[in-house]
Amino acid sequence: MRLAVVFALCFCSFVYAQKGTNSPFSYYGLGEKRFEGNTENALMGGMNAFVDSTRVDVRNPASLGRLARTTFSLSTSYDMREMSTPASSYNERTFFLDYLSLSFPVYKQVGVSVGLRPYSSIGYKLQSQEQISGREQYFAYEGSGGVNQAYLSVGYEFLQGLRVGLSGGFNFGKSEFDNYYSSPSFLYISREQSQSLYRGGSYALGLQYDRNLGKEYAFSAGLSYVPEAKLNATNTLTLYSLRPHNGNFLVKDSRTITDPNLVNTKLTLPSSFELSAGGGKPSQWFVGASLHYTQMSAFSNPFVTSSIVTYENAYRFALGGFFLPHNTAYTKYWKRVTYRAGFYYEHTGITLKEQPINDFGITFGVSLPIQGLSNATIGGAWGQKGDKTLLKENYFTLKVALTLSDKWFQRTKYH
């Protein structure tokens, strides 16, 4: 019961108070695409090759076919980011929730997971000053919002070591954009406010295979595919004339734009697939790699367009692993700690003023045993995104996750 109450409270906080980024790059596309896997794998570069019976990463729902215990997972992040342009630099801080999930086995070799996770996040504030025709011009841009996903996933191991999975999600969220324009020679400030509400479904398919190599070593591989999906968007666009007054603004005039072709639109969420493989001694160490490919060139949003950005197909490569000194050394705590590390490189598919936006980072962290198979994971990701000729971001993201594992829904046996 306590677990259910905590889950419900965190769920409400996630939906109504989430702010997932402070990156100017989140203006483009549907926002900054969020990492959808668990924190343990995020700290190994984001690779998705390792599967065990107590942790869940529904990027590949087939992993649920190996689940042996009920698992509740909660993860948060604290992001510290420095943005630099040729003219200036500034810092931002953001705290956000990564995911909530409850996963459990329901039958022999069948596992189910329900949860909530972010798909994308929008959050930025920008200002600029320009000389146009000898006149000072001031611009300000603000954006917030994003898309979340509530999902239900099922995995089934139909042959020893071979699993399939299916995940269905309901995507929902909103975005708000405010653009301001002013000049000392003008009495009023112009404000353009646009808002979109998003709703739509999507699904994913997964396949995994693993086998033992001798008595101690093992190999595993996985493939997941997310077909192209549509988001229904309900849009509003309002123009304001504002007059400064005692530190605030008075609305002199407002007008809502009601273009019938833009009130209700459909966004295209591009298809993607991920291939993962790795091997090692699962009770002690493992090394794996993942390649994620997204057909970003298919993305479209008729309501929000820009002449300086284009989209091309994206990819992300991740390499990482873990080391566990001794998982049965009960009197030596630090030998039961799992150490994780990795790196990633991502071509985001966003080309800004003919300059591709890429992202590179290294990750590291530890999983600390709490009781039984439960653990707390803490670590970080340090990286760089963009290019200093336009906009460069240096960031460090601190991640903290809690995974509680226990046996539920199992029939009691009497002897």
Coordinates of C-alpha atoms in Angstrom, one line a residue:
M1 CA 0.0 0.0 0.0
R2 CA 2.8 2.4 0.9
L3 CA 4.4 1.7 -2.5
A4 CA 1.2 2.5 -4.3
V5 CA 0.8 5.8 -2.5
V6 CA 4.4 6.8 -3.3
F7 CA 3.8 5.9 -6.9
A8 CA 0.6 7.9 -7.1
L9 CA 2.1 11.0 -5.5
C10 CA 5.2 10.9 -7.8
F11 CA 2.9 10.4 -10.8
C12 CA 0.9 13.6 -10.0
S13 CA 4.1 15.6 -9.5
F14 CA 5.6 14.3 -12.7
V15 CA 2.5 15.3 -14.8
Y16 CA 1.9 18.8 -13.4
A17 CA 5.3 20.1 -12.4
Q18 CA 7.8 18.6 -14.9
K19 CA 10.4 20.8 -16.5
G20 CA 12.9 18.7 -18.3
T21 CA 15.4 21.0 -19.9
N22 CA 16.9 24.5 -20.3
S23 CA 18.4 24.0 -23.7
P24 CA 17.9 26.4 -26.6
F25 CA 18.1 23.4 -28.9
S26 CA 14.8 22.3 -27.5
Y27 CA 13.1 24.8 -29.7
Y28 CA 13.6 22.5 -32.7
G29 CA 11.7 19.3 -33.5
L30 CA 9.3 18.3 -30.7
G31 CA 11.8 19.4 -28.1
E32 CA 15.0 17.8 -26.7
K33 CA 14.6 14.0 -27.1
R34 CA 14.9 12.4 -23.7
F35 CA 16.8 9.1 -22.9
E36 CA 14.1 6.5 -22.5
G37 CA 16.1 3.7 -20.8
N38 CA 16.8 3.0 -17.1
T39 CA 19.5 4.9 -15.1
E40 CA 21.7 1.8 -14.8
N41 CA 22.0 1.6 -18.5
A42 CA 22.3 5.4 -18.9
L43 CA 25.4 5.2 -16.8
M44 CA 26.9 2.7 -19.2
G45 CA 26.7 5.1 -22.1
G46 CA 23.1 4.1 -22.7
M47 CA 23.8 0.7 -24.2
N48 CA 20.9 -1.8 -23.9
A49 CA 22.6 -5.2 -24.3
F50 CA 22.6 -6.5 -20.7
V51 CA 19.5 -8.2 -19.4
D52 CA 18.9 -9.7 -15.9
S53 CA 15.9 -10.8 -13.9
T54 CA 15.6 -7.8 -11.5
R55 CA 16.0 -4.7 -13.7
V56 CA 13.8 -3.4 -16.5
D57 CA 14.6 -1.3 -19.6
V58 CA 11.5 -1.1 -21.7
R59 CA 13.3 0.3 -24.7
N60 CA 13.3 -3.4 -25.6
P61 CA 10.1 -4.8 -24.1
A62 CA 11.3 -8.4 -24.7
S63 CA 13.5 -8.0 -21.6
L64 CA 10.4 -8.4 -19.5
G65 CA 10.3 -12.1 -20.4
R66 CA 13.2 -12.7 -18.0
L67 CA 11.8 -10.7 -15.1
A68 CA 11.6 -12.8 -11.9
R69 CA 10.7 -10.2 -9.3
T70 CA 8.3 -7.3 -8.9
T71 CA 10.3 -4.2 -9.4
F72 CA 9.5 -0.5 -8.6
S73 CA 11.8 2.0 -10.2
L74 CA 12.1 5.8 -9.8
S75 CA 14.8 8.0 -11.2
T76 CA 15.6 11.8 -11.0
S77 CA 18.2 14.0 -12.6
Y78 CA 19.8 17.4 -11.8
D79 CA 21.2 19.0 -15.0
M80 CA 23.9 21.8 -14.9
R81 CA 24.5 23.4 -18.2
E82 CA 26.7 26.2 -19.6
M83 CA 25.6 27.7 -22.9
S84 CA 28.1 29.7 -25.0
T85 CA 27.6 31.8 -28.2
P86 CA 30.2 33.9 -29.9
A87 CA 28.8 36.9 -28.0
S88 CA 28.0 35.7 -24.5
S89 CA 27.6 32.7 -22.2
Y90 CA 25.2 31.8 -19.3
N91 CA 24.4 28.9 -16.9
E92 CA 21.2 27.0 -16.2
R93 CA 20.1 24.4 -13.6
T94 CA 17.2 22.0 -14.0
F95 CA 15.8 19.2 -11.7
F96 CA 13.4 16.7 -13.3
L97 CA 12.0 13.2 -13.0
D98 CA 13.3 10.6 -15.5
Y99 CA 10.7 7.8 -15.1
L100 CA 8.4 5.9 -12.9
S101 CA 7.7 2.2 -13.5
L102 CA 6.2 -0.9 -11.8
S103 CA 7.1 -4.2 -13.4
F104 CA 6.2 -7.7 -12.4
P105 CA 6.1 -11.4 -13.6
V106 CA 2.5 -12.6 -14.2
Y107 CA 3.1 -16.2 -15.5
K108 CA 5.9 -18.4 -16.5
Q109 CA 8.3 -16.4 -18.6
V110 CA 5.8 -13.5 -18.9
G111 CA 6.5 -10.1 -17.5
V112 CA 4.5 -6.8 -17.5
S113 CA 5.6 -3.2 -17.0
V114 CA 3.5 0.0 -16.6
G115 CA 5.0 3.4 -16.2
L116 CA 5.4 7.0 -17.1
R117 CA 8.4 8.6 -18.8
P118 CA 9.2 11.7 -20.8
Y119 CA 9.5 11.6 -24.6
S120 CA 10.7 15.1 -25.1
S121 CA 11.2 18.4 -23.2
I122 CA 11.1 22.1 -24.2
G123 CA 12.6 24.8 -22.1
Y124 CA 14.6 27.9 -23.0
K125 CA 14.9 31.7 -22.7
L126 CA 16.8 33.7 -25.2
Q127 CA 17.4 37.4 -25.9
S128 CA 19.1 39.2 -28.8
Q129 CA 19.7 42.7 -29.9
E130 CA 20.2 43.7 -33.6
Q131 CA 20.6 46.8 -35.7
I132 CA 18.1 46.8 -38.6
S133 CA 18.0 49.9 -40.9
G134 CA 19.9 51.9 -38.3
R135 CA 17.3 51.1 -35.7
E136 CA 17.8 49.1 -32.4
Q137 CA 15.7 46.0 -32.4
Y138 CA 15.2 43.7 -29.3
F139 CA 14.0 40.1 -29.4
A140 CA 13.1 37.7 -26.7
Y141 CA 12.1 34.0 -27.0
E142 CA 10.7 31.7 -24.4
G143 CA 9.5 28.1 -24.6
S144 CA 8.3 25.4 -22.3
G145 CA 6.5 22.0 -22.2
G146 CA 7.1 18.7 -23.8
V147 CA 5.6 15.3 -24.4
N148 CA 5.2 12.4 -21.9
Q149 CA 4.3 8.8 -22.4
A150 CA 2.3 6.4 -20.3
Y151 CA 3.0 2.9 -21.4
L152 CA 2.2 -0.8 -20.9
S153 CA 4.7 -3.4 -22.0
V154 CA 4.7 -7.2 -22.1
G155 CA 7.6 -9.6 -22.7
Y156 CA 7.5 -13.4 -23.2
E157 CA 10.3 -16.0 -23.3
F158 CA 8.9 -18.6 -25.7
L159 CA 12.1 -20.6 -26.0
Q160 CA 15.0 -20.8 -23.6
G161 CA 17.1 -17.6 -24.2
L162 CA 14.8 -16.2 -26.9
R163 CA 12.2 -13.5 -26.0
V164 CA 9.8 -11.2 -27.8
G165 CA 8.0 -8.1 -26.5
L166 CA 5.4 -5.5 -27.3
S167 CA 4.9 -2.1 -25.8
G168 CA 2.1 0.4 -26.3
G169 CA 2.1 4.0 -25.3
F170 CA -0.2 7.0 -25.0
N171 CA 1.7 10.2 -25.7
F172 CA 0.4 13.5 -24.3
G173 CA 1.6 16.9 -23.5
K174 CA 1.7 20.5 -24.5
S175 CA 4.1 23.2 -25.7
E176 CA 4.0 27.0 -25.3
F177 CA 6.1 29.5 -27.2
D178 CA 6.3 33.3 -26.6
N179 CA 8.2 35.6 -29.0
Y180 CA 8.6 39.3 -28.1
Y181 CA 9.7 42.1 -30.3
S182 CA 10.4 45.8 -29.3
S183 CA 12.3 48.9 -30.3
P184 CA 12.9 52.2 -28.5
S185 CA 11.1 54.0 -31.3
F186 CA 7.9 52.0 -30.8
L187 CA 5.4 52.7 -28.0
Y188 CA 4.2 49.1 -27.8
I189 CA 5.8 45.6 -27.5
S190 CA 4.6 42.9 -29.9
R191 CA 4.0 39.4 -28.4
E192 CA 3.3 36.3 -30.4
Q193 CA 2.0 33.4 -28.2
S194 CA 1.4 29.9 -29.6
Q195 CA 0.2 26.8 -27.8
S196 CA -0.2 23.2 -28.8
L197 CA -1.9 20.3 -27.0
Y198 CA -0.7 16.9 -28.1
R199 CA -2.4 13.4 -28.0
G200 CA -1.6 10.2 -29.8
G201 CA -0.5 6.6 -29.6
S202 CA 2.6 4.6 -30.5
Y203 CA 4.0 1.1 -30.1
A204 CA 7.3 -0.8 -30.1
L205 CA 8.4 -4.3 -30.8
G206 CA 11.4 -6.1 -29.3
L207 CA 13.4 -9.3 -29.8
Q208 CA 16.2 -10.6 -27.5
Y209 CA 18.5 -13.6 -27.5
D210 CA 21.1 -14.8 -25.0
R211 CA 23.0 -17.9 -24.4
N212 CA 25.7 -19.2 -22.1
L213 CA 29.3 -19.6 -23.4
G214 CA 30.6 -22.3 -21.1
K215 CA 29.9 -22.3 -17.4
E216 CA 30.6 -18.7 -16.6
Y217 CA 30.3 -16.5 -19.7
A218 CA 27.3 -15.4 -21.7
F219 CA 26.4 -13.5 -24.9
S220 CA 23.3 -11.5 -25.5
A221 CA 21.8 -9.5 -28.4
G222 CA 18.7 -7.5 -29.0
L223 CA 16.7 -5.7 -31.6
S224 CA 13.9 -3.2 -31.1
Y225 CA 11.7 -1.3 -33.6
V226 CA 9.4 1.7 -33.1
P227 CA 7.2 2.4 -36.2
E228 CA 6.3 5.9 -37.4
A229 CA 3.5 7.4 -35.4
K230 CA 1.2 10.5 -35.5
L231 CA 0.4 13.0 -32.8
N232 CA -2.8 15.0 -33.0
A233 CA -2.2 18.7 -32.1
T234 CA -4.7 21.3 -31.2
N235 CA -3.1 24.7 -31.8
T236 CA -3.8 28.4 -30.9
L237 CA -1.9 31.5 -32.0
T238 CA -2.5 34.9 -30.4
L239 CA -1.0 38.2 -31.2
Y240 CA -0.7 40.9 -28.5
S241 CA 0.2 44.6 -28.3
L242 CA 1.6 45.3 -24.9
R243 CA 2.3 48.6 -23.1
P244 CA 4.9 48.7 -20.3
H245 CA 3.4 50.0 -17.0
N246 CA 5.0 50.0 -13.6
G247 CA 7.1 47.0 -14.3
N248 CA 4.3 45.0 -15.9
F249 CA 2.5 45.0 -19.2
L250 CA -0.9 46.2 -20.1
V251 CA -2.7 44.5 -23.0
K252 CA -3.8 47.2 -25.5
D253 CA -5.0 44.8 -28.2
S254 CA -5.1 41.0 -28.9
R255 CA -6.1 38.9 -31.8
T256 CA -6.4 35.2 -32.2
I257 CA -5.3 33.7 -35.5
T258 CA -7.8 31.0 -36.7
D259 CA -6.3 29.6 -39.8
P260 CA -8.4 26.4 -40.3
N261 CA -5.4 24.6 -41.7
L262 CA -3.4 25.1 -38.5
V263 CA -6.0 24.7 -35.7
N264 CA -5.8 20.9 -35.9
T265 CA -2.6 19.4 -37.3
K266 CA -0.8 16.1 -37.2
L267 CA 2.9 15.7 -36.2
T268 CA 5.0 12.9 -37.6
L269 CA 7.0 11.0 -35.0
P270 CA 9.8 9.2 -37.0
S271 CA 10.4 5.5 -36.9
S272 CA 13.5 4.1 -35.2
F273 CA 15.3 0.9 -34.5
E274 CA 18.1 -0.2 -32.0
L275 CA 20.6 -3.0 -32.3
S276 CA 22.5 -4.1 -29.2
A277 CA 25.0 -6.8 -28.4
G278 CA 27.5 -7.7 -25.7
G279 CA 29.1 -10.4 -23.6
G280 CA 30.9 -11.1 -20.4
K281 CA 30.7 -12.9 -17.1
P282 CA 27.2 -11.7 -15.9
S283 CA 27.9 -12.3 -12.2
Q284 CA 31.0 -10.1 -12.4
W285 CA 31.4 -8.0 -15.5
F286 CA 29.8 -7.2 -18.9
V287 CA 30.6 -5.0 -21.9
G288 CA 28.1 -4.1 -24.6
A289 CA 27.3 -1.7 -27.4
S290 CA 24.1 -0.3 -28.9
L291 CA 23.4 1.5 -32.2
H292 CA 20.2 3.5 -32.4
Y293 CA 18.9 4.9 -35.7
T294 CA 16.1 7.4 -36.2
Q295 CA 14.5 8.4 -39.5
M296 CA 14.5 12.0 -38.3
S297 CA 14.1 13.3 -41.9
A298 CA 10.5 12.2 -41.7
F299 CA 9.7 14.6 -38.8
S300 CA 7.2 17.3 -39.5
N301 CA 5.2 19.9 -37.5
P302 CA 3.1 22.1 -39.8
F303 CA 2.3 24.6 -36.9
V304 CA 5.9 25.4 -35.9
T305 CA 8.4 25.9 -38.7
S306 CA 11.7 27.6 -39.2
S307 CA 13.7 28.6 -42.3
I308 CA 17.1 28.0 -40.6
V309 CA 16.7 24.3 -39.6
T310 CA 16.4 21.1 -41.5
Y311 CA 16.1 17.5 -40.4
E312 CA 18.1 14.5 -41.5
N313 CA 18.4 10.9 -40.3
A314 CA 19.9 10.6 -36.8
Y315 CA 22.0 7.9 -35.0
R316 CA 23.4 7.3 -31.6
F317 CA 26.3 4.9 -30.7
A318 CA 26.9 3.8 -27.1
L319 CA 29.5 1.6 -25.5
G320 CA 29.7 0.7 -21.8
G321 CA 29.7 -2.0 -19.2
F322 CA 29.9 -2.8 -15.5
F323 CA 32.1 -4.5 -12.9
L324 CA 31.0 -6.2 -9.8
P325 CA 33.9 -7.3 -7.6
H326 CA 32.0 -10.0 -5.5
N327 CA 28.3 -10.2 -5.3
T328 CA 28.2 -12.7 -2.4
A329 CA 30.8 -11.0 -0.1
Y330 CA 28.1 -10.0 2.4
T331 CA 30.6 -8.8 5.1
K332 CA 32.4 -6.5 2.6
Y333 CA 29.9 -4.0 1.4
W334 CA 32.0 -2.2 -1.3
K335 CA 32.7 -5.5 -3.0
R336 CA 29.0 -5.8 -3.7
V337 CA 28.8 -2.4 -5.3
T338 CA 28.4 -2.4 -9.1
Y339 CA 30.7 0.1 -10.9
R340 CA 29.4 1.4 -14.3
A341 CA 31.0 3.5 -17.1
G342 CA 30.6 4.2 -20.8
F343 CA 30.4 6.8 -23.5
Y344 CA 28.1 7.9 -26.3
Y345 CA 28.1 9.8 -29.5
E346 CA 24.9 11.2 -31.2
H347 CA 24.2 12.8 -34.5
T348 CA 20.9 14.4 -33.5
G349 CA 19.6 14.9 -37.1
I350 CA 19.1 18.6 -36.5
T351 CA 21.0 20.9 -38.9
L352 CA 21.0 24.5 -37.8
K353 CA 22.1 27.1 -40.4
E354 CA 23.8 24.2 -42.3
Q355 CA 25.7 23.2 -39.1
P356 CA 24.9 19.7 -37.8
I357 CA 24.2 19.4 -34.1
N358 CA 26.1 16.6 -32.5
D359 CA 26.3 15.4 -28.9
F360 CA 29.1 13.5 -27.1
G361 CA 29.4 12.4 -23.5
I362 CA 31.0 10.0 -21.0
T363 CA 29.1 8.4 -18.1
F364 CA 30.0 6.8 -14.8
G365 CA 28.3 5.7 -11.6
V366 CA 27.7 3.0 -9.0
S367 CA 24.8 0.9 -7.9
L368 CA 24.7 0.5 -4.1
P369 CA 22.9 -2.6 -2.6
I370 CA 20.3 -1.7 0.0
Q371 CA 18.5 -4.9 1.0
G372 CA 18.1 -8.1 -0.9
L373 CA 18.2 -7.3 -4.6
S374 CA 17.1 -3.7 -4.1
N375 CA 19.6 -0.9 -4.9
A376 CA 20.2 2.8 -5.2
T377 CA 22.1 4.0 -8.3
I378 CA 24.0 7.3 -8.5
G379 CA 26.2 8.7 -11.2
G380 CA 26.7 11.3 -13.8
A381 CA 27.0 12.2 -17.5
W382 CA 29.4 14.8 -18.7
G383 CA 29.1 16.0 -22.3
Q384 CA 29.1 18.7 -25.0
K385 CA 26.5 19.5 -27.6
G386 CA 26.6 21.9 -30.5
D387 CA 29.3 24.1 -31.9
K388 CA 30.8 27.3 -30.6
T389 CA 30.3 29.1 -33.9
L390 CA 26.5 29.0 -33.2
L391 CA 25.7 27.6 -29.7
K392 CA 27.7 25.2 -27.6
E393 CA 26.5 23.5 -24.5
N394 CA 28.8 22.0 -21.8
Y395 CA 26.7 20.0 -19.3
F396 CA 26.9 17.7 -16.4
T397 CA 23.8 15.6 -15.4
L398 CA 23.7 14.0 -12.0
K399 CA 21.4 11.0 -11.9
V400 CA 19.9 9.2 -8.8
A401 CA 17.7 6.1 -9.1
L402 CA 16.0 3.8 -6.7
T403 CA 15.1 0.2 -7.6
L404 CA 13.0 -1.9 -5.2
S405 CA 12.7 -5.6 -5.9
D406 CA 10.6 -8.2 -4.1
K407 CA 8.5 -11.3 -4.8
W408 CA 4.8 -10.5 -5.4
F409 CA 1.9 -12.3 -7.1
Q410 CA 3.4 -15.7 -6.3
R411 CA 1.4 -18.5 -4.8
T412 CA 2.5 -19.5 -1.3
K413 CA 3.6 -23.2 -0.9
Y414 CA 3.1 -25.2 2.3
H415 CA 5.2 -28.3 3.1

